[in-house]
């Protein structure tokens, strides 16, 4: 486990726990499960600052000020970077890894994910994959975990772990630990490259038991287990209310500039 390069003391642990409505508890599987669920339900996945061209980076002081202090959301480097620091402050050993998204295509290996060690077992604890996972997943080949109503399965082959949702391979990863500079490079691509999925449109996602909400560009999709989904178009004058309903409150200037992208 590496901790010195991550500046984990930059996170105000008490403020973070208040943000997600949790208390300090000794490491356990139940405590990890409660922390992860509370984090995902309290902090939305969103790329507003990337779209506005005002992202301030992924150092922990900046991330903590944004996600905890301003009560905003963020994408994987912010979400998982913050969660990893919190877990280490609470006594959990954490591995920071890189995953290849949509490996059948294949997509880029730029997703930040986490593996947590607990009682001589390892768990995938990913709070930053588009608000898609609520509960830790044991690293056991073929093990399936219900995620808010959608079964997810981990499989292992030739040193690679693959996370699957139904018939879809979401991402794959090895257990090679990354360094802070690796994520700085990935973040630069994700936040600036014209082919990045985050630079040209809004991407906002929230998850709670039995319901997933996703904003992609101008469309809001509400999905429930079993395949039911409803998609509507967000009008510019509905944007503020929609964002607030998803847990994102912008300044008047940010809202005005975001409407211009519509």
Tab-separated table of C-alpha atoms in Angstrom:
chain	number	residue	atom	x	y	z
A	1	UNK	CA	0.000	0.000	0.000
A	2	UNK	CA	1.290	3.460	-0.885
A	3	UNK	CA	0.095	6.480	1.064
A	4	UNK	CA	2.823	9.152	1.048
A	5	UNK	CA	2.213	10.392	-2.514
A	6	UNK	CA	-1.549	10.751	-2.076
A	7	UNK	CA	-1.759	13.572	0.527
A	8	UNK	CA	-4.649	11.855	2.283
A	9	UNK	CA	-4.505	14.338	5.171
A	10	UNK	CA	-5.898	16.967	2.785
A	11	UNK	CA	-9.337	15.430	3.332
A	12	UNK	CA	-11.388	16.723	6.269
A	13	UNK	CA	-12.615	13.315	7.419
A	14	UNK	CA	-15.298	14.622	9.772
A	15	UNK	CA	-16.683	16.962	7.106
A	16	UNK	CA	-16.737	14.112	4.583
A	17	UNK	CA	-18.579	11.792	6.968
A	18	UNK	CA	-21.104	14.533	7.691
A	19	UNK	CA	-21.532	15.040	3.925
A	20	UNK	CA	-22.567	11.405	3.443
A	21	UNK	CA	-24.327	10.966	6.792
A	22	UNK	CA	-21.975	8.394	8.340
A	23	UNK	CA	-19.962	8.040	11.547
A	24	UNK	CA	-16.427	6.790	12.197
A	25	UNK	CA	-16.402	2.999	12.515
A	26	UNK	CA	-13.673	0.406	12.702
A	27	UNK	CA	-12.969	-1.370	9.408
A	28	UNK	CA	-15.415	-4.181	8.687
A	29	UNK	CA	-17.339	-5.502	5.716
A	30	UNK	CA	-20.536	-3.925	7.017
A	31	UNK	CA	-18.902	-0.555	7.598
A	32	UNK	CA	-17.353	-0.611	4.120
A	33	UNK	CA	-20.718	-1.465	2.583
A	34	UNK	CA	-22.444	1.375	4.434
A	35	UNK	CA	-19.740	3.890	3.520
A	36	UNK	CA	-19.853	2.968	-0.140
A	37	UNK	CA	-23.633	3.080	-0.394
A	38	UNK	CA	-23.784	6.409	1.450
A	39	UNK	CA	-21.082	7.934	-0.769
A	40	UNK	CA	-22.746	6.912	-4.041
A	41	UNK	CA	-26.177	8.103	-2.941
A	42	UNK	CA	-24.896	11.430	-1.583
A	43	UNK	CA	-22.332	12.492	-4.211
A	44	UNK	CA	-23.485	12.455	-7.846
A	45	UNK	CA	-21.304	11.451	-10.756
A	46	UNK	CA	-20.975	14.541	-12.956
A	47	UNK	CA	-18.692	16.347	-15.399
A	48	UNK	CA	-20.101	19.899	-15.317
A	49	UNK	CA	-16.710	21.526	-14.687
A	50	UNK	CA	-15.175	19.655	-17.623
A	51	UNK	CA	-17.954	20.853	-19.951
A	52	UNK	CA	-17.497	24.423	-18.699
A	53	UNK	CA	-13.720	24.263	-19.143
A	54	UNK	CA	-13.124	25.168	-15.484
A	55	UNK	CA	-11.918	21.905	-13.946
A	56	UNK	CA	-9.297	22.662	-11.292
A	57	UNK	CA	-7.594	19.258	-11.220
A	58	UNK	CA	-7.688	16.126	-9.111
A	59	UNK	CA	-5.402	16.920	-6.175
A	60	UNK	CA	-7.140	15.953	-2.959
A	61	UNK	CA	-7.365	19.466	-1.561
A	62	UNK	CA	-9.196	20.609	-4.706
A	63	UNK	CA	-11.406	17.510	-4.827
A	64	UNK	CA	-12.315	17.749	-1.155
A	65	UNK	CA	-13.180	21.444	-1.461
A	66	UNK	CA	-15.454	20.683	-4.407
A	67	UNK	CA	-17.169	17.408	-3.415
A	68	UNK	CA	-17.317	18.041	0.329
A	69	UNK	CA	-17.105	21.814	0.765
A	70	UNK	CA	-19.241	22.856	-2.224
A	71	UNK	CA	-21.350	19.667	-2.064
A	72	UNK	CA	-20.822	19.043	-5.764
A	73	UNK	CA	-20.129	15.787	-7.573
A	74	UNK	CA	-17.335	14.634	-9.835
A	75	UNK	CA	-16.090	11.845	-12.061
A	76	UNK	CA	-13.970	8.786	-11.325
A	77	UNK	CA	-10.636	10.420	-10.398
A	78	UNK	CA	-12.410	12.725	-7.959
A	79	UNK	CA	-14.838	10.154	-6.582
A	80	UNK	CA	-12.403	7.281	-6.165
A	81	UNK	CA	-9.497	9.517	-5.152
A	82	UNK	CA	-11.557	10.968	-2.323
A	83	UNK	CA	-12.960	7.598	-1.274
A	84	UNK	CA	-9.522	5.958	-1.245
A	85	UNK	CA	-8.164	8.688	1.039
A	86	UNK	CA	-11.124	8.350	3.394
A	87	UNK	CA	-10.726	4.578	3.552
A	88	UNK	CA	-7.023	4.839	4.341
A	89	UNK	CA	-7.708	7.422	7.035
A	90	UNK	CA	-10.159	4.926	8.546
A	91	UNK	CA	-7.621	2.084	8.462
A	92	UNK	CA	-8.425	0.200	5.253
A	93	UNK	CA	-5.545	-0.841	2.959
A	94	UNK	CA	-6.407	0.338	-0.562
A	95	UNK	CA	-5.058	-0.391	-4.043
A	96	UNK	CA	-5.599	2.317	-6.650
A	97	UNK	CA	-5.931	0.678	-10.066
A	98	UNK	CA	-6.622	1.504	-13.706
A	99	UNK	CA	-9.393	-0.259	-15.615
A	100	UNK	CA	-10.107	-0.591	-19.322
A	101	UNK	CA	-13.681	0.511	-20.031
A	102	UNK	CA	-15.763	-1.566	-22.487
A	103	UNK	CA	-12.893	-4.027	-23.075
A	104	UNK	CA	-14.634	-5.776	-25.978
A	105	UNK	CA	-14.285	-2.631	-28.162
A	106	UNK	CA	-11.727	-1.872	-26.537
A	107	UNK	CA	-12.022	1.416	-24.674
A	108	UNK	CA	-9.147	3.219	-22.979
A	109	UNK	CA	-7.578	1.957	-19.747
A	110	UNK	CA	-8.215	5.258	-17.986
A	111	UNK	CA	-10.866	4.452	-15.368
A	112	UNK	CA	-9.782	4.756	-11.719
A	113	UNK	CA	-11.054	1.908	-9.588
A	114	UNK	CA	-10.237	0.635	-6.088
A	115	UNK	CA	-9.597	-2.697	-4.424
A	116	UNK	CA	-9.831	-2.772	-0.630
A	117	UNK	CA	-8.224	-5.364	1.636
A	118	UNK	CA	-10.287	-6.548	4.599
A	119	UNK	CA	-9.855	-9.606	6.831
A	120	UNK	CA	-7.505	-11.265	4.311
A	121	UNK	CA	-10.060	-10.778	1.528
A	122	UNK	CA	-10.144	-8.254	-1.304
A	123	UNK	CA	-13.136	-6.270	-2.514
A	124	UNK	CA	-13.803	-4.132	-5.561
A	125	UNK	CA	-15.085	-0.848	-4.098
A	126	UNK	CA	-15.795	1.398	-7.067
A	127	UNK	CA	-17.749	4.574	-6.223
A	128	UNK	CA	-16.775	6.304	-9.468
A	129	UNK	CA	-18.054	4.138	-12.313
A	130	UNK	CA	-20.936	6.347	-13.334
A	131	UNK	CA	-22.812	5.821	-10.047
A	132	UNK	CA	-23.375	2.233	-11.139
A	133	UNK	CA	-22.234	0.261	-8.101
A	134	UNK	CA	-23.579	0.555	-4.558
A	135	UNK	CA	-21.945	-2.376	-2.763
A	136	UNK	CA	-18.424	-3.829	-2.487
A	137	UNK	CA	-17.782	-6.973	-4.543
A	138	UNK	CA	-15.500	-9.763	-3.269
A	139	UNK	CA	-12.725	-10.633	-5.706
A	140	UNK	CA	-14.028	-14.154	-6.252
A	141	UNK	CA	-14.262	-15.573	-9.755
A	142	UNK	CA	-17.912	-15.805	-10.790
A	143	UNK	CA	-19.239	-14.056	-7.687
A	144	UNK	CA	-22.404	-12.037	-8.289
A	145	UNK	CA	-23.658	-9.066	-6.259
A	146	UNK	CA	-26.972	-7.263	-6.646
A	147	UNK	CA	-26.278	-3.591	-7.326
A	148	UNK	CA	-29.442	-1.601	-6.613
A	149	UNK	CA	-31.503	-4.173	-8.517
A	150	UNK	CA	-29.032	-4.961	-11.321
A	151	UNK	CA	-26.872	-8.106	-10.852
A	152	UNK	CA	-23.146	-7.593	-11.443
A	153	UNK	CA	-20.563	-10.377	-11.694
A	154	UNK	CA	-16.776	-10.493	-11.417
A	155	UNK	CA	-14.845	-13.016	-13.483
A	156	UNK	CA	-11.124	-13.753	-13.549
A	157	UNK	CA	-9.008	-14.953	-16.461
A	158	UNK	CA	-5.299	-14.754	-17.243
A	159	UNK	CA	-4.593	-12.196	-14.511
A	160	UNK	CA	-7.477	-9.901	-15.503
A	161	UNK	CA	-10.666	-9.247	-13.577
A	162	UNK	CA	-13.766	-8.298	-15.571
A	163	UNK	CA	-16.869	-6.613	-14.176
A	164	UNK	CA	-20.008	-7.691	-16.019
A	165	UNK	CA	-23.586	-6.415	-15.901
A	166	UNK	CA	-25.809	-8.942	-17.626
A	167	UNK	CA	-24.125	-9.707	-20.947
A	168	UNK	CA	-22.113	-6.461	-20.976
A	169	UNK	CA	-18.451	-6.279	-19.982
A	170	UNK	CA	-18.225	-2.937	-18.168
A	171	UNK	CA	-14.488	-2.850	-17.480
A	172	UNK	CA	-11.480	-5.040	-16.830
A	173	UNK	CA	-8.461	-4.509	-14.596
A	174	UNK	CA	-5.305	-6.056	-13.220
A	175	UNK	CA	-4.077	-5.627	-9.662
A	176	UNK	CA	-1.114	-3.436	-10.639
A	177	UNK	CA	-1.124	-0.319	-8.467
A	178	UNK	CA	-1.033	3.079	-10.123
A	179	UNK	CA	0.740	6.254	-9.074
A	180	UNK	CA	-0.613	9.762	-8.699
A	181	UNK	CA	1.031	10.891	-11.942
A	182	UNK	CA	-0.797	8.138	-13.850
A	183	UNK	CA	-4.157	9.616	-12.944
A	184	UNK	CA	-2.947	13.111	-13.759
A	185	UNK	CA	-2.268	11.887	-17.299
A	186	UNK	CA	-5.613	10.064	-17.530
A	187	UNK	CA	-7.451	13.113	-16.193
A	188	UNK	CA	-5.774	15.361	-18.745
A	189	UNK	CA	-7.046	13.122	-21.539
A	190	UNK	CA	-10.530	12.742	-20.045
A	191	UNK	CA	-10.975	16.467	-19.418
A	192	UNK	CA	-9.461	17.916	-22.613
A	193	UNK	CA	-9.315	15.453	-25.509
A	194	UNK	CA	-12.037	15.939	-28.140
A	195	UNK	CA	-12.642	12.169	-28.267
A	196	UNK	CA	-13.140	11.921	-24.517
A	197	UNK	CA	-16.752	11.076	-23.581
A	198	UNK	CA	-16.668	13.873	-21.003
A	199	UNK	CA	-15.651	16.955	-22.987
A	200	UNK	CA	-18.511	17.451	-25.414
A	201	UNK	CA	-21.670	16.843	-23.393
A	202	UNK	CA	-23.099	16.610	-19.917
A	203	UNK	CA	-22.685	13.238	-18.199
A	204	UNK	CA	-24.547	13.001	-14.885
A	205	UNK	CA	-25.519	9.798	-13.089
A	206	UNK	CA	-27.151	8.914	-9.792
A	207	UNK	CA	-28.129	5.569	-8.309
A	208	UNK	CA	-30.361	4.403	-5.517
A	209	UNK	CA	-32.058	1.052	-4.916
A	210	UNK	CA	-34.340	0.308	-7.844
A	211	UNK	CA	-33.699	3.463	-9.867
A	212	UNK	CA	-30.899	4.835	-12.038
A	213	UNK	CA	-30.907	8.344	-13.483
A	214	UNK	CA	-28.587	9.391	-16.297
A	215	UNK	CA	-28.174	12.657	-18.151
A	216	UNK	CA	-26.314	12.326	-21.449
A	217	UNK	CA	-26.244	15.593	-23.306
A	218	UNK	CA	-29.795	16.930	-23.353
A	219	UNK	CA	-31.520	13.656	-22.481
A	220	UNK	CA	-32.535	12.376	-19.056
A	221	UNK	CA	-33.079	8.625	-18.807
A	222	UNK	CA	-34.712	7.053	-15.770
A	223	UNK	CA	-34.207	3.291	-15.638
A	224	UNK	CA	-35.574	0.603	-13.333
A	225	UNK	CA	-34.652	-3.084	-13.018
A	226	UNK	CA	-36.338	-5.326	-15.530
A	227	UNK	CA	-35.629	-3.110	-18.509
A	228	UNK	CA	-38.136	-0.311	-17.922
A	229	UNK	CA	-36.725	3.033	-18.999
A	230	UNK	CA	-38.068	6.444	-19.858
A	231	UNK	CA	-36.119	9.131	-21.726
A	232	UNK	CA	-37.065	12.801	-21.897
A	233	UNK	CA	-35.379	15.863	-23.367
A	234	UNK	CA	-34.299	18.580	-20.928
A	235	UNK	CA	-35.304	22.038	-22.114
A	236	UNK	CA	-32.895	24.898	-21.259
A	237	UNK	CA	-35.385	26.385	-18.787
A	238	UNK	CA	-35.636	22.986	-17.053
A	239	UNK	CA	-31.902	22.577	-16.611
A	240	UNK	CA	-31.562	24.212	-13.189
A	241	UNK	CA	-34.415	22.210	-11.640
A	242	UNK	CA	-33.135	18.981	-13.203
A	243	UNK	CA	-29.640	19.514	-11.847
A	244	UNK	CA	-30.922	20.309	-8.366
A	245	UNK	CA	-33.075	17.181	-8.426
A	246	UNK	CA	-29.892	15.236	-9.187
A	247	UNK	CA	-28.035	16.873	-6.297
A	248	UNK	CA	-26.083	19.488	-8.273
A	249	UNK	CA	-26.449	23.184	-7.491
A	250	UNK	CA	-24.491	25.602	-9.648
A	251	UNK	CA	-23.704	29.279	-9.229
A	252	UNK	CA	-25.764	31.644	-11.431
A	253	UNK	CA	-22.724	32.220	-13.655
A	254	UNK	CA	-22.082	28.468	-14.056
A	255	UNK	CA	-25.731	27.837	-14.873
A	256	UNK	CA	-25.759	30.637	-17.445
A	257	UNK	CA	-22.640	29.327	-19.173
A	258	UNK	CA	-23.920	25.759	-19.115
A	259	UNK	CA	-27.177	26.819	-20.768
A	260	UNK	CA	-25.108	28.352	-23.577
A	261	UNK	CA	-23.732	24.875	-24.381
A	262	UNK	CA	-27.322	23.791	-25.055
